[in-house]
Amino acid sequence: MKLRTFKGGIHPPDNKHWTSHKAIEDCPLPDELVVPLSQHIGAPSVACVEVGQHVAKGQEIGSAKGFVSVPVHASTSGEVVAIENRPHPFGTPLPAVVIKPDGEDSWSSNLQFTDPGSLTSDELIEKVRQAGVVGMGGAAFPAHVKMSPPPEKPIHTLLFNGVECEPYLTSDHRMMLEESERVLQGVALLQYVYGAERVVIGIEANKPDAIALLKKQCADAAVEILPLQVKYPQGAEKQLIFAATGREVPSGGLPMDVGVAVHNVSTAAAVTDAVMLGRPLIERVCTVTGPAIKEPKNLRIRIGMSLSHLVEVCGGLVEEPGKIILGGPMMGFTQVGLDVPVIRGSSGLLLLREEDIANSPEGPCIRCARCVQACPMNLMPTTIAAYARRDLVEETEEYCAMDCIECGSCSYVCPASIPLVQLIRHGKAAVLAKKRNALL
Amino acid sequence: MADLLVILVSAIFVNNFVLARFLGICPFLGVSKKVETALGMGMAVTFVMTVATVATWFVQYFILIPFGIEYLQTIAFILIIASLVQLVEMVIQKVSPVLYQSLGIFLPLITTNCAVLGLAVLNIQKDYTFLEGIVFAIGAALGFTLALVLFAGLRERLELCAVPQSFRGTAIALVTAGLLSLAFMGFAGLVKG
Amino acid sequence: MSQQLYLSSSPHVHSGETTPSVMRAVLYSLVPACGVAVYFFGIPALSVLLIATLGCLATEVVCQRLMRQPVTIADGSAAITGVLLALNLPPTSPWWLTLLGAVIAIAVGKQVYGGLGSNPFNPALVARVVLLISFPVQMTTWSAPAPLGSGLDLVTTATPLGEWKNAVMLTGAMPAEMQGSMAGYFLGNMPGCIGEVSALALLLGAGYLFYRRILTWHIPATYVGTVVLLSGAFWLINPAKYPNPVFHLVTGGLVLGAFYMATDMVTTPVSIRGMLIFGVGCGVLTVLIRLFGGYPEGVSFAILLMNAATPLIDRYTKPRTFGTARQGGSV
Amino acid sequence: MLAAILSLGCIGMVAAIALGIAAKKFAVEVDPRELAAMEVLPGINCGACGFPGCAGYAKALVTGKAEPNLCPPGGAELMTKLARILGVEAIVMARQTAVVLCQGDNRKAQLKFRYLGLEDCNAAQRIAGGPKACPGGCLGLASCQRACPFDAIEMTADGLAVISREKCTGCRKCVAVCPRDVIRMTPYESSVHVMCNSHDKGAAVRKYCQVGCIGCHICHKTVPEAYKLEDFLATVVYEQDAQAFEAIPKCPTKCIRDFNEGYPEGSTFLPINNDKSDAA
């Protein structure tokens, strides 16, 4: 049978063999943890502890500001030594709480086990919010917001994203293999919240072990394990929904417009911790990999550990890295240094050597149409980019720049090495600016 | 019927007014920066050409020939065409200000447009009947529109190209027009027009 | 240390396929066709190939120097234009004609528009058509193949398409007997342009390009398909006058045109629907010009005309964006 | 002969009558002042007036929605012309000129990292805040140069934007496009500027830039009314800057520049020499 997928897409070398067979290792605590106050999409949290104060593991140290926001918690017990601007994965220094671990690593006494059967779905969502659970695929959108769709948009299909289509990354893969119970528990909890009729876990066919394991464990439950064709960006929300349900999320719309909600499998595990144990999201699995790393590993890391600590745990560097990327090579963000901390959305740390960097000079577009055929959103990247470069805002919008999901497929295939994604982002910013001005 | 088809095809492709007869170059270069305006201009020319053919045909056969003053053909035709274009201009200005703005100063250009005058004169020279004349006019106008729209498409694309500074604008437009005309020579001999 | 780090927008990996690598692949794919041409036409064909290629490279250098732009002959696009131009010339064309063609192709066809990627018309075809109209005698003097080692000299004769056209013009019917056989035409044993002769060699090269995913099926398939259907229809109506579709396929420049000229990326549409329209348009125009036009061969004109229509085709065949309504239906 | 005259005359008459009727029937009212205003407006559609293009401004003028002093490229001369057309008193707007408040080119200021990608300041700014270590300095990727409709901005060989005081019309397009807010509008008469836009502490500025303002207060102490300091950055108080030039030789980082004496290093623009010593 032909596996389900979407139209377009690319097949980059996945390079997962470096870590896909390696069990998750606990990362030892460093001397200092820098927990940034903005780790999610939405308003940053506000510090609610003082310098010199002792905090317990899991204690709230930054409180949420507004609905689309979540609290931030101490990743270990220790003393708050500073609250100041520190280097941040977003590029510029941002407020962070600096904790000096006391070595006890003792949980806050407020956290307790709850029987989920005794909770209403609203109480359950509140627990998820308090635990600071965000989407762990990379975008870090607060999970409780997603879990509260308006009543006129009922969710009939709940979709779990175990695709992990980004090359190099294996953290979700290992989660599904080693912590399948936590994941499935979260799946059940989320199904309870949404009241969805159909529950699907989508997994790319290059993880047969995870597919087999989950199939076995879900044999009696009404959870469907859906193997998907190996193709990037199979894990992009809209493409995953199309593959699983055959529905297209309307342009400018959200998954709930077609009655679907999508969560990452790691998010499901975090929901389990939050609801059953009352434990906030203070750790995650992160794949530390790349040609510049001596011993690539899947690490269970605490939020706030510095990249240099992760590198050290993985045996150090082979040579000076040319590029430091948080996330995968297709959509991850380059970092200005190794003093940056990991945050809730950091699914991987990829270090490339200078020779691995794609750095051929930009040439003129030869209209080869590879980008058009690779685009999973069916756009004409080269045309949008040409308009965006000339700041022709109306034409940029007319060619549907705003529908671009910035997956990078077009830039990947472009033989002229045109920074298509960057140009389209540039164009999108111009379109948004124009819309803002029109409102004024 | 077959004759009419031959006249039509010949006027559109084989003896395209712009690309084979080289008539009406001024609006061809002037109003071909955008496909929309090119289409508008094509419509305007189609309308003017058809009406002008009707008017000049009547003037030729009911005034100039009966009175034996065929030598006044050119001046009479110009007079009629000029008034007609003025009329069209006024109507467009009132009915569609947007079209008027985009056609801008080029509408008056049809006034002294050699394509319209050339059509009227050719029509008489070829001894076309009234019906043939109208078909010829429509064919010529469609050919003009086709050339104009194709050319506008090319020029829109050139806007996004790295044309060297010294060739930008009219220079590259003329080179392109030449190449387009070369391509149209492939139609030569397709029908005896 | 951090000052040595590279930062950039995502994505951070690349397929490795670059413009020069694409161009190199196209050049490799043309090797069999050039080889067959040299086999059948000998040294004259080789010299046309060399003059055209070197002429194009030299013109590119001169133009870019004059315009104070970086010289980009290393990307291979000028060399391709040169080879394709040579394949579109008769093997007997004099050196000055070939050189003039090379200068026109690069200077007028490409560099005035700003070089690679900007030209609306296929440069090699621009040169061929300019030469065909300016020097009809030299451009239509064909010679029968004289395979290497056969000891024959090149003898002036007519191409199969020309043979047919002359007969139709004079008698209104097919010539009683054509000089060559269909199989001979397919292998390349017929008079014609350097690159027109062997459909087989061209298809071999095209196969390599398909394998490298540089060619897609859309334009060649629709182009050839349309020619077969349309010429087949005419053949069925009047087999005494019109040649059969196979004749159309193996003679003239159809294979060269459909697989190499009409698939030039720069001058053809980028959307799939656009490519299909482009192919059909080329096919229709080719058959019309071949059967009814003044010129025996219509491939060059057909492709140039469709090149002219490419911006319009692109404009009106924008692919349907994911998540927007299909025409006349809902998402 | 007679037939010729008569028939042509008749054709002419018929045409004239038809046109006359059409002119009445399809008449379109256009305010003649709008056309006159369009005539004198520069026609570059820069949008500095806040209306869509010069035509939009002309329409707004005659309908009383706009004052005649909103066109910086036209300057005072245009204002009086417009005022005359509209028949109102002109309120003359002082001429303003845009200045890049930075001299930290790629040799004088440090980079945080090597930037790969689009040569555009806004695009670069989105990558970790731009490659320049200084958060306020000129990125040197020429976005302002491309935005300038008057060719008034040049990029030096070392990547610094410099604006010609003479060519600048004050249309503010560069100000709008600059992601780092380093281009400021200043009165044309004021030629002395503090060429820095970094609000970091002096020690930090010293680390990444040889010519940045370190907030040492010396200029303020020398000419108190002409300089003010905020967040470790001195700026000229343009309302009372007559003596500002006195502080120039005292600045330890050579951060204050009189554009009448010369443009930043690497610029090909030449100052217009009006001798300051006479005025003083």
PDB file of C-alpha atoms in Angstrom, chain C residues 122-252:
ATOM      1  CA  ASN C 122      15.939  30.955 -26.106  1.00  0.00           C
ATOM      2  CA  PRO C 123      19.265  32.514 -27.205  1.00  0.00           C
ATOM      3  CA  ALA C 124      20.246  29.692 -29.551  1.00  0.00           C
ATOM      4  CA  LEU C 125      16.898  29.869 -31.319  1.00  0.00           C
ATOM      5  CA  VAL C 126      17.073  33.660 -31.583  1.00  0.00           C
ATOM      6  CA  ALA C 127      20.394  33.254 -33.381  1.00  0.00           C
ATOM      7  CA  ARG C 128      19.086  30.477 -35.603  1.00  0.00           C
ATOM      8  CA  VAL C 129      16.020  32.455 -36.666  1.00  0.00           C
ATOM      9  CA  VAL C 130      18.030  35.626 -37.294  1.00  0.00           C
ATOM     10  CA  LEU C 131      20.431  33.629 -39.477  1.00  0.00           C
ATOM     11  CA  LEU C 132      17.620  31.782 -41.230  1.00  0.00           C
ATOM     12  CA  ILE C 133      15.915  35.022 -42.217  1.00  0.00           C
ATOM     13  CA  SER C 134      19.107  36.909 -43.029  1.00  0.00           C
ATOM     14  CA  PHE C 135      21.038  34.178 -44.844  1.00  0.00           C
ATOM     15  CA  PRO C 136      18.422  31.817 -46.257  1.00  0.00           C
ATOM     16  CA  VAL C 137      20.772  30.307 -48.819  1.00  0.00           C
ATOM     17  CA  GLN C 138      23.525  29.288 -46.432  1.00  0.00           C
ATOM     18  CA  MET C 139      21.027  28.201 -43.806  1.00  0.00           C
ATOM     19  CA  THR C 140      19.135  25.885 -46.138  1.00  0.00           C
ATOM     20  CA  THR C 141      21.996  24.281 -47.968  1.00  0.00           C
ATOM     21  CA  TRP C 142      21.897  20.740 -46.680  1.00  0.00           C
ATOM     22  CA  SER C 143      24.159  17.884 -47.364  1.00  0.00           C
ATOM     23  CA  ALA C 144      23.695  14.166 -47.273  1.00  0.00           C
ATOM     24  CA  PRO C 145      25.557  12.428 -44.470  1.00  0.00           C
ATOM     25  CA  ALA C 146      28.946  11.012 -45.330  1.00  0.00           C
ATOM     26  CA  PRO C 147      29.871   8.764 -42.416  1.00  0.00           C
ATOM     27  CA  LEU C 148      33.466   8.914 -41.275  1.00  0.00           C
ATOM     28  CA  GLY C 149      35.581   6.416 -43.114  1.00  0.00           C
ATOM     29  CA  SER C 150      33.104   6.047 -45.937  1.00  0.00           C
ATOM     30  CA  GLY C 151      35.269   8.252 -48.111  1.00  0.00           C
ATOM     31  CA  LEU C 152      32.226  10.171 -49.356  1.00  0.00           C
ATOM     32  CA  ASP C 153      32.153  13.939 -49.742  1.00  0.00           C
ATOM     33  CA  LEU C 154      29.260  16.020 -48.436  1.00  0.00           C
ATOM     34  CA  VAL C 155      26.762  16.323 -51.284  1.00  0.00           C
ATOM     35  CA  THR C 156      24.110  18.994 -51.400  1.00  0.00           C
ATOM     36  CA  THR C 157      20.574  17.681 -51.043  1.00  0.00           C
ATOM     37  CA  ALA C 158      17.259  18.467 -49.355  1.00  0.00           C
ATOM     38  CA  THR C 159      16.051  17.525 -45.873  1.00  0.00           C
ATOM     39  CA  PRO C 160      13.185  15.042 -45.704  1.00  0.00           C
ATOM     40  CA  LEU C 161      10.820  17.807 -44.567  1.00  0.00           C
ATOM     41  CA  GLY C 162      12.062  20.055 -47.363  1.00  0.00           C
ATOM     42  CA  GLU C 163      11.643  17.250 -49.854  1.00  0.00           C
ATOM     43  CA  TRP C 164       8.065  16.802 -48.783  1.00  0.00           C
ATOM     44  CA  LYS C 165       7.286  20.526 -48.800  1.00  0.00           C
ATOM     45  CA  ASN C 166       8.683  21.003 -52.299  1.00  0.00           C
ATOM     46  CA  ALA C 167       6.644  18.102 -53.596  1.00  0.00           C
ATOM     47  CA  VAL C 168       3.456  19.412 -51.966  1.00  0.00           C
ATOM     48  CA  MET C 169       4.092  22.899 -53.276  1.00  0.00           C
ATOM     49  CA  LEU C 170       4.618  21.621 -56.794  1.00  0.00           C
ATOM     50  CA  THR C 171       2.198  18.721 -57.087  1.00  0.00           C
ATOM     51  CA  GLY C 172      -0.088  18.999 -54.078  1.00  0.00           C
ATOM     52  CA  ALA C 173       0.774  15.462 -53.003  1.00  0.00           C
ATOM     53  CA  MET C 174       3.447  13.496 -51.165  1.00  0.00           C
ATOM     54  CA  PRO C 175       6.593  12.723 -53.116  1.00  0.00           C
ATOM     55  CA  ALA C 176       6.305   9.259 -54.580  1.00  0.00           C
ATOM     56  CA  GLU C 177       9.376   7.977 -52.841  1.00  0.00           C
ATOM     57  CA  MET C 178      11.414   9.536 -50.073  1.00  0.00           C
ATOM     58  CA  GLN C 179      15.169   9.134 -50.133  1.00  0.00           C
ATOM     59  CA  GLY C 180      15.557   7.592 -46.709  1.00  0.00           C
ATOM     60  CA  SER C 181      13.824   5.080 -44.476  1.00  0.00           C
ATOM     61  CA  MET C 182      12.178   5.814 -41.148  1.00  0.00           C
ATOM     62  CA  ALA C 183      14.724   3.708 -39.271  1.00  0.00           C
ATOM     63  CA  GLY C 184      17.543   5.530 -41.033  1.00  0.00           C
ATOM     64  CA  TYR C 185      16.045   8.874 -40.014  1.00  0.00           C
ATOM     65  CA  PHE C 186      15.756   7.685 -36.423  1.00  0.00           C
ATOM     66  CA  LEU C 187      19.405   6.718 -36.258  1.00  0.00           C
ATOM     67  CA  GLY C 188      20.490   9.930 -37.930  1.00  0.00           C
ATOM     68  CA  ASN C 189      21.112   8.940 -41.507  1.00  0.00           C
ATOM     69  CA  MET C 190      19.454  11.946 -43.111  1.00  0.00           C
ATOM     70  CA  PRO C 191      20.367  15.439 -44.221  1.00  0.00           C
ATOM     71  CA  GLY C 192      19.579  18.205 -41.744  1.00  0.00           C
ATOM     72  CA  CYS C 193      20.983  20.361 -38.989  1.00  0.00           C
ATOM     73  CA  ILE C 194      23.876  18.941 -37.026  1.00  0.00           C
ATOM     74  CA  GLY C 195      21.738  18.102 -34.058  1.00  0.00           C
ATOM     75  CA  GLU C 196      18.568  17.157 -35.857  1.00  0.00           C
ATOM     76  CA  VAL C 197      19.923  14.039 -37.426  1.00  0.00           C
ATOM     77  CA  SER C 198      19.837  11.385 -34.749  1.00  0.00           C
ATOM     78  CA  ALA C 199      16.715  11.172 -32.647  1.00  0.00           C
ATOM     79  CA  LEU C 200      18.240   8.164 -30.903  1.00  0.00           C
ATOM     80  CA  ALA C 201      21.321  10.001 -29.664  1.00  0.00           C
ATOM     81  CA  LEU C 202      19.214  12.888 -28.446  1.00  0.00           C
ATOM     82  CA  LEU C 203      16.892  10.539 -26.586  1.00  0.00           C
ATOM     83  CA  LEU C 204      19.885   8.874 -24.921  1.00  0.00           C
ATOM     84  CA  GLY C 205      21.020  12.251 -23.614  1.00  0.00           C
ATOM     85  CA  ALA C 206      17.500  13.162 -22.545  1.00  0.00           C
ATOM     86  CA  GLY C 207      17.300   9.884 -20.662  1.00  0.00           C
ATOM     87  CA  TYR C 208      20.306  10.938 -18.623  1.00  0.00           C
ATOM     88  CA  LEU C 209      18.661  14.284 -17.853  1.00  0.00           C
ATOM     89  CA  PHE C 210      15.484  12.506 -16.744  1.00  0.00           C
ATOM     90  CA  TYR C 211      17.595  10.326 -14.509  1.00  0.00           C
ATOM     91  CA  ARG C 212      19.227  13.417 -13.004  1.00  0.00           C
ATOM     92  CA  ARG C 213      15.763  14.967 -12.574  1.00  0.00           C
ATOM     93  CA  ILE C 214      16.809  17.988 -14.582  1.00  0.00           C
ATOM     94  CA  LEU C 215      14.160  17.289 -17.185  1.00  0.00           C
ATOM     95  CA  THR C 216      10.552  16.675 -16.263  1.00  0.00           C
ATOM     96  CA  TRP C 217       8.210  14.902 -18.613  1.00  0.00           C
ATOM     97  CA  HIS C 218       5.711  17.721 -18.884  1.00  0.00           C
ATOM     98  CA  ILE C 219       6.954  19.754 -21.834  1.00  0.00           C
ATOM     99  CA  PRO C 220       8.536  17.017 -23.992  1.00  0.00           C
ATOM    100  CA  ALA C 221       5.591  14.662 -23.554  1.00  0.00           C
ATOM    101  CA  THR C 222       2.904  17.216 -24.328  1.00  0.00           C
ATOM    102  CA  TYR C 223       4.914  18.669 -27.212  1.00  0.00           C
ATOM    103  CA  VAL C 224       5.565  15.320 -28.887  1.00  0.00           C
ATOM    104  CA  GLY C 225       2.090  14.060 -28.018  1.00  0.00           C
ATOM    105  CA  THR C 226       0.404  17.063 -29.584  1.00  0.00           C
ATOM    106  CA  VAL C 227       2.473  16.739 -32.736  1.00  0.00           C
ATOM    107  CA  VAL C 228       1.573  13.051 -33.019  1.00  0.00           C
ATOM    108  CA  LEU C 229      -2.133  13.626 -32.448  1.00  0.00           C
ATOM    109  CA  LEU C 230      -2.470  16.636 -34.715  1.00  0.00           C
ATOM    110  CA  SER C 231      -0.305  15.336 -37.557  1.00  0.00           C
ATOM    111  CA  GLY C 232      -2.023  11.965 -37.180  1.00  0.00           C
ATOM    112  CA  ALA C 233      -5.388  13.630 -37.645  1.00  0.00           C
ATOM    113  CA  PHE C 234      -4.250  15.289 -40.858  1.00  0.00           C
ATOM    114  CA  TRP C 235      -2.680  12.050 -42.063  1.00  0.00           C
ATOM    115  CA  LEU C 236      -5.919  10.168 -41.493  1.00  0.00           C
ATOM    116  CA  ILE C 237      -7.855  12.838 -43.396  1.00  0.00           C
ATOM    117  CA  ASN C 238      -5.567  12.808 -46.409  1.00  0.00           C
ATOM    118  CA  PRO C 239      -2.731  10.262 -46.362  1.00  0.00           C
ATOM    119  CA  ALA C 240      -1.907  11.106 -49.953  1.00  0.00           C
ATOM    120  CA  LYS C 241      -0.896  14.640 -49.044  1.00  0.00           C
ATOM    121  CA  TYR C 242       0.157  14.635 -45.408  1.00  0.00           C
ATOM    122  CA  PRO C 243       3.013  12.527 -44.029  1.00  0.00           C
ATOM    123  CA  ASN C 244       2.350  10.166 -41.136  1.00  0.00           C
ATOM    124  CA  PRO C 245       3.154  11.087 -37.510  1.00  0.00           C
ATOM    125  CA  VAL C 246       6.267   8.904 -37.361  1.00  0.00           C
ATOM    126  CA  PHE C 247       7.766  10.907 -40.196  1.00  0.00           C
ATOM    127  CA  HIS C 248       7.116  14.068 -38.161  1.00  0.00           C
ATOM    128  CA  LEU C 249       8.767  12.544 -35.131  1.00  0.00           C
ATOM    129  CA  VAL C 250      11.996  11.314 -36.636  1.00  0.00           C
ATOM    130  CA  THR C 251      12.707  14.060 -39.164  1.00  0.00           C
ATOM    131  CA  GLY C 252      13.541  17.675 -38.591  1.00  0.00           C
TER     132      GLY C 252
END
